[in-house]
Amino acid sequence: KAGVTQTPRYLIKTRGQQVTLSCSPISGHRSVSWYQQTPGQGLQFLFEYFSETQRNKGNFPGRFSGRQFSNSRSEMNVSTLELGDSALYLCASSRQQSWDEQFFGPGTRLTVL
Amino acid sequence: KNEVEQSPQNLTAQEGEFITINCSYSVGISALHWLQQHPGGGIVSLFMLSSGKKKHGRLIATINIQEKHSSLHITASHPRDSAVYICAATPYNTDKLIFGTGTRLQVFP
């Protein structure tokens, strides 16, 4: 069974631009969660989707948004990029609930210049 | 104060040593996860537990719900165990994870 895939793996953007990251969960998994990891703040929860609905959201500004499609694939979007958005963005999938075992993707490393 | 605290932050060990990493949390939880992150970023879920004890090979995880505390033990440590170990908790009635700051483990031959 294929693991969680994320595209792109690396991305360089400039301040003010927007970016869209993609996550394909393990087949049969319906919950997708997104996380941001930075050296200063560590891992932080962004949001979680289940059956195309956002069930939980972390403490991030409205510039961070996401969605989930009917095939459980998910995208997250960051608009008006800031230098502080440079981070590793990880998604994880699980069967039903985010507190089921989580399977992480390799991450997308975003650099904002 | 973080809702999930880990100790120690850094740990150095000689190959073969028994290692313990601790995690304390301040909220009621549905589950506690132990994760492993190697250089380069990839994260692997080691354990998910809500009570008692689980064992996979040389790794053992325990949780004490009353004391809001969990431990990850590595027996007969090996240099390939060198990684960052992260505990994460799912508070009741949510579907999100709150992470500890991680413990960086280095095992030397």
PDB file of C-alpha atoms in Angstrom:
ATOM      1  CA  LYS A   1       0.000   0.000   0.000  1.00  0.00           C
ATOM      2  CA  ALA A   2       1.463   3.367  -0.978  1.00  0.00           C
ATOM      3  CA  GLY A   3       2.265   5.807   1.817  1.00  0.00           C
ATOM      4  CA  VAL A   4       1.251   9.410   2.209  1.00  0.00           C
ATOM      5  CA  THR A   5       2.625  11.550  -0.572  1.00  0.00           C
ATOM      6  CA  GLN A   6       3.151  15.289  -0.597  1.00  0.00           C
ATOM      7  CA  THR A   7       3.952  17.569  -3.478  1.00  0.00           C
ATOM      8  CA  PRO A   8       6.034  19.484  -4.075  1.00  0.00           C
ATOM      9  CA  ARG A   9       8.850  18.423  -1.754  1.00  0.00           C
ATOM     10  CA  TYR A  10      10.624  21.762  -1.914  1.00  0.00           C
ATOM     11  CA  LEU A  11       9.367  25.210  -2.737  1.00  0.00           C
ATOM     12  CA  ILE A  12      10.911  28.668  -2.794  1.00  0.00           C
ATOM     13  CA  LYS A  13       8.627  31.689  -2.845  1.00  0.00           C
ATOM     14  CA  THR A  14       8.934  35.398  -2.168  1.00  0.00           C
ATOM     15  CA  ARG A  15       7.036  37.486   0.342  1.00  0.00           C
ATOM     16  CA  GLY A  16       3.520  38.353  -0.726  1.00  0.00           C
ATOM     17  CA  GLN A  17       3.091  35.362  -3.010  1.00  0.00           C
ATOM     18  CA  GLN A  18       0.728  32.520  -2.333  1.00  0.00           C
ATOM     19  CA  VAL A  19       1.388  28.792  -2.317  1.00  0.00           C
ATOM     20  CA  THR A  20      -0.643  25.591  -2.579  1.00  0.00           C
ATOM     21  CA  LEU A  21       0.601  22.312  -1.144  1.00  0.00           C
ATOM     22  CA  SER A  22      -0.902  18.930  -1.903  1.00  0.00           C
ATOM     23  CA  CYS A  23      -1.291  15.768   0.153  1.00  0.00           C
ATOM     24  CA  SER A  24      -2.508  12.350  -0.981  1.00  0.00           C
ATOM     25  CA  PRO A  25      -3.431  10.091   1.955  1.00  0.00           C
ATOM     26  CA  ILE A  26      -3.108   6.360   2.212  1.00  0.00           C
ATOM     27  CA  SER A  27      -5.900   4.637   0.317  1.00  0.00           C
ATOM     28  CA  GLY A  28      -8.914   4.184   2.592  1.00  0.00           C
ATOM     29  CA  HIS A  29      -7.874   6.893   5.034  1.00  0.00           C
ATOM     30  CA  ARG A  30     -10.456   9.627   5.387  1.00  0.00           C
ATOM     31  CA  SER A  31      -8.827  11.965   7.895  1.00  0.00           C
ATOM     32  CA  VAL A  32      -6.042  14.305   6.792  1.00  0.00           C
ATOM     33  CA  SER A  33      -4.242  16.633   9.181  1.00  0.00           C
ATOM     34  CA  TRP A  34      -1.742  19.361   8.401  1.00  0.00           C
ATOM     35  CA  TYR A  35       1.135  20.495  10.601  1.00  0.00           C
ATOM     36  CA  GLN A  36       3.782  23.194  10.494  1.00  0.00           C
ATOM     37  CA  GLN A  37       7.248  22.532  11.872  1.00  0.00           C
ATOM     38  CA  THR A  38       9.754  25.302  12.545  1.00  0.00           C
ATOM     39  CA  PRO A  39      12.961  25.315  14.621  1.00  0.00           C
ATOM     40  CA  GLY A  40      11.505  27.914  16.966  1.00  0.00           C
ATOM     41  CA  GLN A  41       7.949  26.639  17.491  1.00  0.00           C
ATOM     42  CA  GLY A  42       8.353  22.943  16.810  1.00  0.00           C
ATOM     43  CA  LEU A  43       5.372  21.049  15.460  1.00  0.00           C
ATOM     44  CA  GLN A  44       2.054  22.858  15.444  1.00  0.00           C
ATOM     45  CA  PHE A  45      -1.357  21.691  14.325  1.00  0.00           C
ATOM     46  CA  LEU A  46      -2.856  23.603  11.403  1.00  0.00           C
ATOM     47  CA  PHE A  47      -6.143  21.861  10.594  1.00  0.00           C
ATOM     48  CA  GLU A  48      -7.809  18.507  10.136  1.00  0.00           C
ATOM     49  CA  TYR A  49     -10.248  17.391   7.458  1.00  0.00           C
ATOM     50  CA  PHE A  50     -12.612  14.451   7.344  1.00  0.00           C
ATOM     51  CA  SER A  51     -15.004  13.731   4.488  1.00  0.00           C
ATOM     52  CA  GLU A  52     -14.365  17.134   2.914  1.00  0.00           C
ATOM     53  CA  THR A  53     -15.181  18.974   6.164  1.00  0.00           C
ATOM     54  CA  GLN A  54     -12.760  20.854   8.373  1.00  0.00           C
ATOM     55  CA  ARG A  55     -13.289  19.450  11.841  1.00  0.00           C
ATOM     56  CA  ASN A  56     -10.551  21.234  13.757  1.00  0.00           C
ATOM     57  CA  LYS A  57      -8.372  24.279  13.243  1.00  0.00           C
ATOM     58  CA  GLY A  58      -5.241  25.377  15.052  1.00  0.00           C
ATOM     59  CA  ASN A  59      -4.241  28.906  16.032  1.00  0.00           C
ATOM     60  CA  PHE A  60      -3.088  30.191  12.690  1.00  0.00           C
ATOM     61  CA  PRO A  61      -4.183  33.325  10.819  1.00  0.00           C
ATOM     62  CA  GLY A  62      -6.781  33.192   8.089  1.00  0.00           C
ATOM     63  CA  ARG A  63      -4.015  33.292   5.473  1.00  0.00           C
ATOM     64  CA  PHE A  64      -3.735  29.565   6.073  1.00  0.00           C
ATOM     65  CA  SER A  65      -6.578  27.591   4.552  1.00  0.00           C
ATOM     66  CA  GLY A  66      -7.221  24.136   3.264  1.00  0.00           C
ATOM     67  CA  ARG A  67      -9.682  21.818   1.670  1.00  0.00           C
ATOM     68  CA  GLN A  68     -10.303  18.153   1.108  1.00  0.00           C
ATOM     69  CA  PHE A  69     -11.662  16.543  -2.011  1.00  0.00           C
ATOM     70  CA  SER A  70     -14.060  13.633  -2.339  1.00  0.00           C
ATOM     71  CA  ASN A  71     -11.132  11.231  -2.906  1.00  0.00           C
ATOM     72  CA  SER A  72      -9.675  12.391   0.460  1.00  0.00           C
ATOM     73  CA  ARG A  73      -6.784  14.225  -1.187  1.00  0.00           C
ATOM     74  CA  SER A  74      -6.151  17.525   0.537  1.00  0.00           C
ATOM     75  CA  GLU A  75      -4.589  20.836  -0.278  1.00  0.00           C
ATOM     76  CA  MET A  76      -3.478  23.675   1.921  1.00  0.00           C
ATOM     77  CA  ASN A  77      -3.014  27.214   0.770  1.00  0.00           C
ATOM     78  CA  VAL A  78      -1.041  30.050   2.284  1.00  0.00           C
ATOM     79  CA  SER A  79      -1.716  33.502   0.908  1.00  0.00           C
ATOM     80  CA  THR A  80       0.367  36.663   1.257  1.00  0.00           C
ATOM     81  CA  LEU A  81       3.446  34.747   2.347  1.00  0.00           C
ATOM     82  CA  GLU A  82       5.605  36.105   5.154  1.00  0.00           C
ATOM     83  CA  LEU A  83       9.209  35.254   5.995  1.00  0.00           C
ATOM     84  CA  GLY A  84       7.973  33.477   9.117  1.00  0.00           C
ATOM     85  CA  ASP A  85       5.991  31.018   7.020  1.00  0.00           C
ATOM     86  CA  SER A  86       9.237  29.286   6.066  1.00  0.00           C
ATOM     87  CA  ALA A  87       8.821  25.831   7.523  1.00  0.00           C
ATOM     88  CA  LEU A  88       8.389  22.146   6.901  1.00  0.00           C
ATOM     89  CA  TYR A  89       4.721  21.443   6.229  1.00  0.00           C
ATOM     90  CA  LEU A  90       3.659  17.913   7.041  1.00  0.00           C
ATOM     91  CA  CYS A  91       0.443  16.142   6.394  1.00  0.00           C
ATOM     92  CA  ALA A  92      -0.700  12.944   8.030  1.00  0.00           C
ATOM     93  CA  SER A  93      -3.568  10.618   7.319  1.00  0.00           C
ATOM     94  CA  SER A  94      -5.522   8.260   9.540  1.00  0.00           C
ATOM     95  CA  ARG A  95      -8.509   6.005   9.074  1.00  0.00           C
ATOM     96  CA  GLN A  96     -11.280   7.901  10.817  1.00  0.00           C
ATOM     97  CA  GLN A  97     -10.104  10.122  13.630  1.00  0.00           C
ATOM     98  CA  SER A  98      -6.904  12.102  13.994  1.00  0.00           C
ATOM     99  CA  TRP A  99      -6.314  10.187  17.221  1.00  0.00           C
ATOM    100  CA  ASP A 100      -6.101   6.946  15.271  1.00  0.00           C
ATOM    101  CA  GLU A 101      -2.559   6.008  14.285  1.00  0.00           C
ATOM    102  CA  GLN A 102      -1.201   8.777  12.109  1.00  0.00           C
ATOM    103  CA  PHE A 103       0.847   8.139   8.986  1.00  0.00           C
ATOM    104  CA  PHE A 104       2.998  11.078   7.991  1.00  0.00           C
ATOM    105  CA  GLY A 105       4.083  12.219   4.570  1.00  0.00           C
ATOM    106  CA  PRO A 106       7.664  13.333   3.858  1.00  0.00           C
ATOM    107  CA  GLY A 107       6.729  16.999   4.069  1.00  0.00           C
ATOM    108  CA  THR A 108       7.066  20.060   1.870  1.00  0.00           C
ATOM    109  CA  ARG A 109       9.889  22.393   2.786  1.00  0.00           C
ATOM    110  CA  LEU A 110       8.805  25.950   2.039  1.00  0.00           C
ATOM    111  CA  THR A 111      11.327  28.763   1.963  1.00  0.00           C
ATOM    112  CA  VAL A 112      10.042  32.338   1.772  1.00  0.00           C
ATOM    113  CA  LEU A 113      12.590  34.916   0.623  1.00  0.00           C
TER     114      LEU A 113
ATOM    115  CA  LYS B   1       3.417  26.466  30.207  1.00  0.00           C
ATOM    116  CA  ASN B   2       3.011  24.009  27.331  1.00  0.00           C
ATOM    117  CA  GLU B   3       0.188  21.513  27.621  1.00  0.00           C
ATOM    118  CA  VAL B   4       2.641  18.746  26.674  1.00  0.00           C
ATOM    119  CA  GLU B   5       6.091  18.742  28.253  1.00  0.00           C
ATOM    120  CA  GLN B   6       8.960  16.401  27.435  1.00  0.00           C
ATOM    121  CA  SER B   7      12.208  15.672  29.186  1.00  0.00           C
ATOM    122  CA  PRO B   8      15.057  15.614  28.671  1.00  0.00           C
ATOM    123  CA  GLN B   9      15.483  17.908  25.666  1.00  0.00           C
ATOM    124  CA  ASN B  10      18.757  16.237  24.704  1.00  0.00           C
ATOM    125  CA  LEU B  11      20.057  12.807  25.538  1.00  0.00           C
ATOM    126  CA  THR B  12      23.371  11.159  24.761  1.00  0.00           C
ATOM    127  CA  ALA B  13      23.921   7.460  25.312  1.00  0.00           C
ATOM    128  CA  GLN B  14      26.421   4.713  24.646  1.00  0.00           C
ATOM    129  CA  GLU B  15      25.313   1.795  22.525  1.00  0.00           C
ATOM    130  CA  GLY B  16      23.562  -0.805  24.673  1.00  0.00           C
ATOM    131  CA  GLU B  17      22.273   1.592  27.326  1.00  0.00           C
ATOM    132  CA  PHE B  18      18.664   1.656  28.514  1.00  0.00           C
ATOM    133  CA  ILE B  19      16.995   4.947  27.645  1.00  0.00           C
ATOM    134  CA  THR B  20      13.911   6.645  29.069  1.00  0.00           C
ATOM    135  CA  ILE B  21      12.152   9.697  27.675  1.00  0.00           C
ATOM    136  CA  ASN B  22       9.354  11.272  29.683  1.00  0.00           C
ATOM    137  CA  CYS B  23       6.208  13.108  28.654  1.00  0.00           C
ATOM    138  CA  SER B  24       3.759  14.946  30.922  1.00  0.00           C
ATOM    139  CA  TYR B  25       0.517  16.543  29.837  1.00  0.00           C
ATOM    140  CA  SER B  26      -1.933  18.828  31.580  1.00  0.00           C
ATOM    141  CA  VAL B  27      -5.201  18.147  29.724  1.00  0.00           C
ATOM    142  CA  GLY B  28      -7.531  15.176  29.521  1.00  0.00           C
ATOM    143  CA  ILE B  29      -6.681  13.153  26.463  1.00  0.00           C
ATOM    144  CA  SER B  30      -8.135  10.542  24.144  1.00  0.00           C
ATOM    145  CA  ALA B  31      -4.748   9.223  23.094  1.00  0.00           C
ATOM    146  CA  LEU B  32      -1.023   9.778  23.474  1.00  0.00           C
ATOM    147  CA  HIS B  33       1.313   9.301  20.520  1.00  0.00           C
ATOM    148  CA  TRP B  34       5.046   8.716  20.385  1.00  0.00           C
ATOM    149  CA  LEU B  35       6.677   9.757  17.126  1.00  0.00           C
ATOM    150  CA  GLN B  36      10.197   9.408  15.759  1.00  0.00           C
ATOM    151  CA  GLN B  37      11.767  11.937  13.421  1.00  0.00           C
ATOM    152  CA  HIS B  38      15.043  11.293  11.650  1.00  0.00           C
ATOM    153  CA  PRO B  39      17.244  13.997  10.090  1.00  0.00           C
ATOM    154  CA  GLY B  40      15.618  15.053   6.848  1.00  0.00           C
ATOM    155  CA  GLY B  41      12.210  15.357   8.426  1.00  0.00           C
ATOM    156  CA  GLY B  42      10.393  12.057   7.981  1.00  0.00           C
ATOM    157  CA  ILE B  43       8.125  11.237  10.936  1.00  0.00           C
ATOM    158  CA  VAL B  44       7.130   7.730  11.900  1.00  0.00           C
ATOM    159  CA  SER B  45       4.443   6.864  14.417  1.00  0.00           C
ATOM    160  CA  LEU B  46       5.887   4.518  17.028  1.00  0.00           C
ATOM    161  CA  PHE B  47       3.002   4.104  19.427  1.00  0.00           C
ATOM    162  CA  MET B  48      -0.506   5.281  20.036  1.00  0.00           C
ATOM    163  CA  LEU B  49      -1.854   4.473  23.477  1.00  0.00           C
ATOM    164  CA  SER B  50      -4.651   5.444  25.789  1.00  0.00           C
ATOM    165  CA  SER B  51      -3.844   3.136  28.715  1.00  0.00           C
ATOM    166  CA  GLY B  52      -1.304   0.634  29.976  1.00  0.00           C
ATOM    167  CA  LYS B  53       1.754  -0.408  28.053  1.00  0.00           C
ATOM    168  CA  LYS B  54       2.766  -1.327  24.508  1.00  0.00           C
ATOM    169  CA  LYS B  55       5.913  -2.979  23.197  1.00  0.00           C
ATOM    170  CA  HIS B  56       7.416  -3.149  19.702  1.00  0.00           C
ATOM    171  CA  GLY B  57      10.779  -4.844  19.581  1.00  0.00           C
ATOM    172  CA  ARG B  58      13.186  -2.877  21.776  1.00  0.00           C
ATOM    173  CA  LEU B  59      10.725  -0.029  22.294  1.00  0.00           C
ATOM    174  CA  ILE B  60       8.265   0.135  25.187  1.00  0.00           C
ATOM    175  CA  ALA B  61       5.709   2.869  25.853  1.00  0.00           C
ATOM    176  CA  THR B  62       3.741   3.270  29.055  1.00  0.00           C
ATOM    177  CA  ILE B  63       1.073   5.679  30.153  1.00  0.00           C
ATOM    178  CA  ASN B  64      -0.368   6.547  33.558  1.00  0.00           C
ATOM    179  CA  ILE B  65      -3.679   8.310  32.985  1.00  0.00           C
ATOM    180  CA  GLN B  66      -4.131   9.355  36.620  1.00  0.00           C
ATOM    181  CA  GLU B  67      -0.705  10.980  36.760  1.00  0.00           C
ATOM    182  CA  LYS B  68      -0.951  12.349  33.188  1.00  0.00           C
ATOM    183  CA  HIS B  69       2.432  10.911  32.348  1.00  0.00           C
ATOM    184  CA  SER B  70       3.902   8.687  29.667  1.00  0.00           C
ATOM    185  CA  SER B  71       7.345   7.214  29.130  1.00  0.00           C
ATOM    186  CA  LEU B  72       9.151   5.819  26.116  1.00  0.00           C
ATOM    187  CA  HIS B  73      11.863   3.277  26.868  1.00  0.00           C
ATOM    188  CA  ILE B  74      14.500   1.958  24.489  1.00  0.00           C
ATOM    189  CA  THR B  75      16.287  -1.179  25.590  1.00  0.00           C
ATOM    190  CA  ALA B  76      19.762  -2.048  24.263  1.00  0.00           C
ATOM    191  CA  SER B  77      20.048   1.243  22.396  1.00  0.00           C
ATOM    192  CA  HIS B  78      21.764   1.327  19.013  1.00  0.00           C
ATOM    193  CA  PRO B  79      23.219   4.172  16.925  1.00  0.00           C
ATOM    194  CA  ARG B  80      20.336   3.781  14.473  1.00  0.00           C
ATOM    195  CA  ASP B  81      17.997   4.853  17.303  1.00  0.00           C
ATOM    196  CA  SER B  82      19.516   8.346  17.023  1.00  0.00           C
ATOM    197  CA  ALA B  83      16.608  10.621  16.186  1.00  0.00           C
ATOM    198  CA  VAL B  84      14.214  13.134  17.695  1.00  0.00           C
ATOM    199  CA  TYR B  85      11.423  11.535  19.709  1.00  0.00           C
ATOM    200  CA  ILE B  86       8.227  13.514  20.036  1.00  0.00           C
ATOM    201  CA  CYS B  87       5.202  12.886  22.185  1.00  0.00           C
ATOM    202  CA  ALA B  88       1.849  14.263  21.139  1.00  0.00           C
ATOM    203  CA  ALA B  89      -1.543  14.259  22.822  1.00  0.00           C
ATOM    204  CA  THR B  90      -5.077  14.387  21.489  1.00  0.00           C
ATOM    205  CA  PRO B  91      -7.274  16.301  23.980  1.00  0.00           C
ATOM    206  CA  TYR B  92     -10.768  14.983  24.633  1.00  0.00           C
ATOM    207  CA  ASN B  93     -13.435  15.987  22.116  1.00  0.00           C
ATOM    208  CA  THR B  94     -10.948  17.248  19.570  1.00  0.00           C
ATOM    209  CA  ASP B  95      -9.279  15.793  16.534  1.00  0.00           C
ATOM    210  CA  LYS B  96      -5.998  17.616  16.827  1.00  0.00           C
ATOM    211  CA  LEU B  97      -2.560  16.816  18.183  1.00  0.00           C
ATOM    212  CA  ILE B  98      -0.642  18.924  20.679  1.00  0.00           C
ATOM    213  CA  PHE B  99       3.072  18.252  20.484  1.00  0.00           C
ATOM    214  CA  GLY B 100       5.876  18.223  22.979  1.00  0.00           C
ATOM    215  CA  THR B 101       9.118  19.936  22.024  1.00  0.00           C
ATOM    216  CA  GLY B 102      10.897  16.685  21.306  1.00  0.00           C
ATOM    217  CA  THR B 103      13.897  14.860  22.740  1.00  0.00           C
ATOM    218  CA  ARG B 104      17.012  14.669  20.605  1.00  0.00           C
ATOM    219  CA  LEU B 105      18.706  11.318  21.203  1.00  0.00           C
ATOM    220  CA  GLN B 106      22.229  10.479  20.074  1.00  0.00           C
ATOM    221  CA  VAL B 107      23.547   6.962  20.596  1.00  0.00           C
ATOM    222  CA  PHE B 108      27.265   6.480  20.111  1.00  0.00           C
ATOM    223  CA  PRO B 109      28.992   3.174  19.287  1.00  0.00           C
TER     224      PRO B 109
END
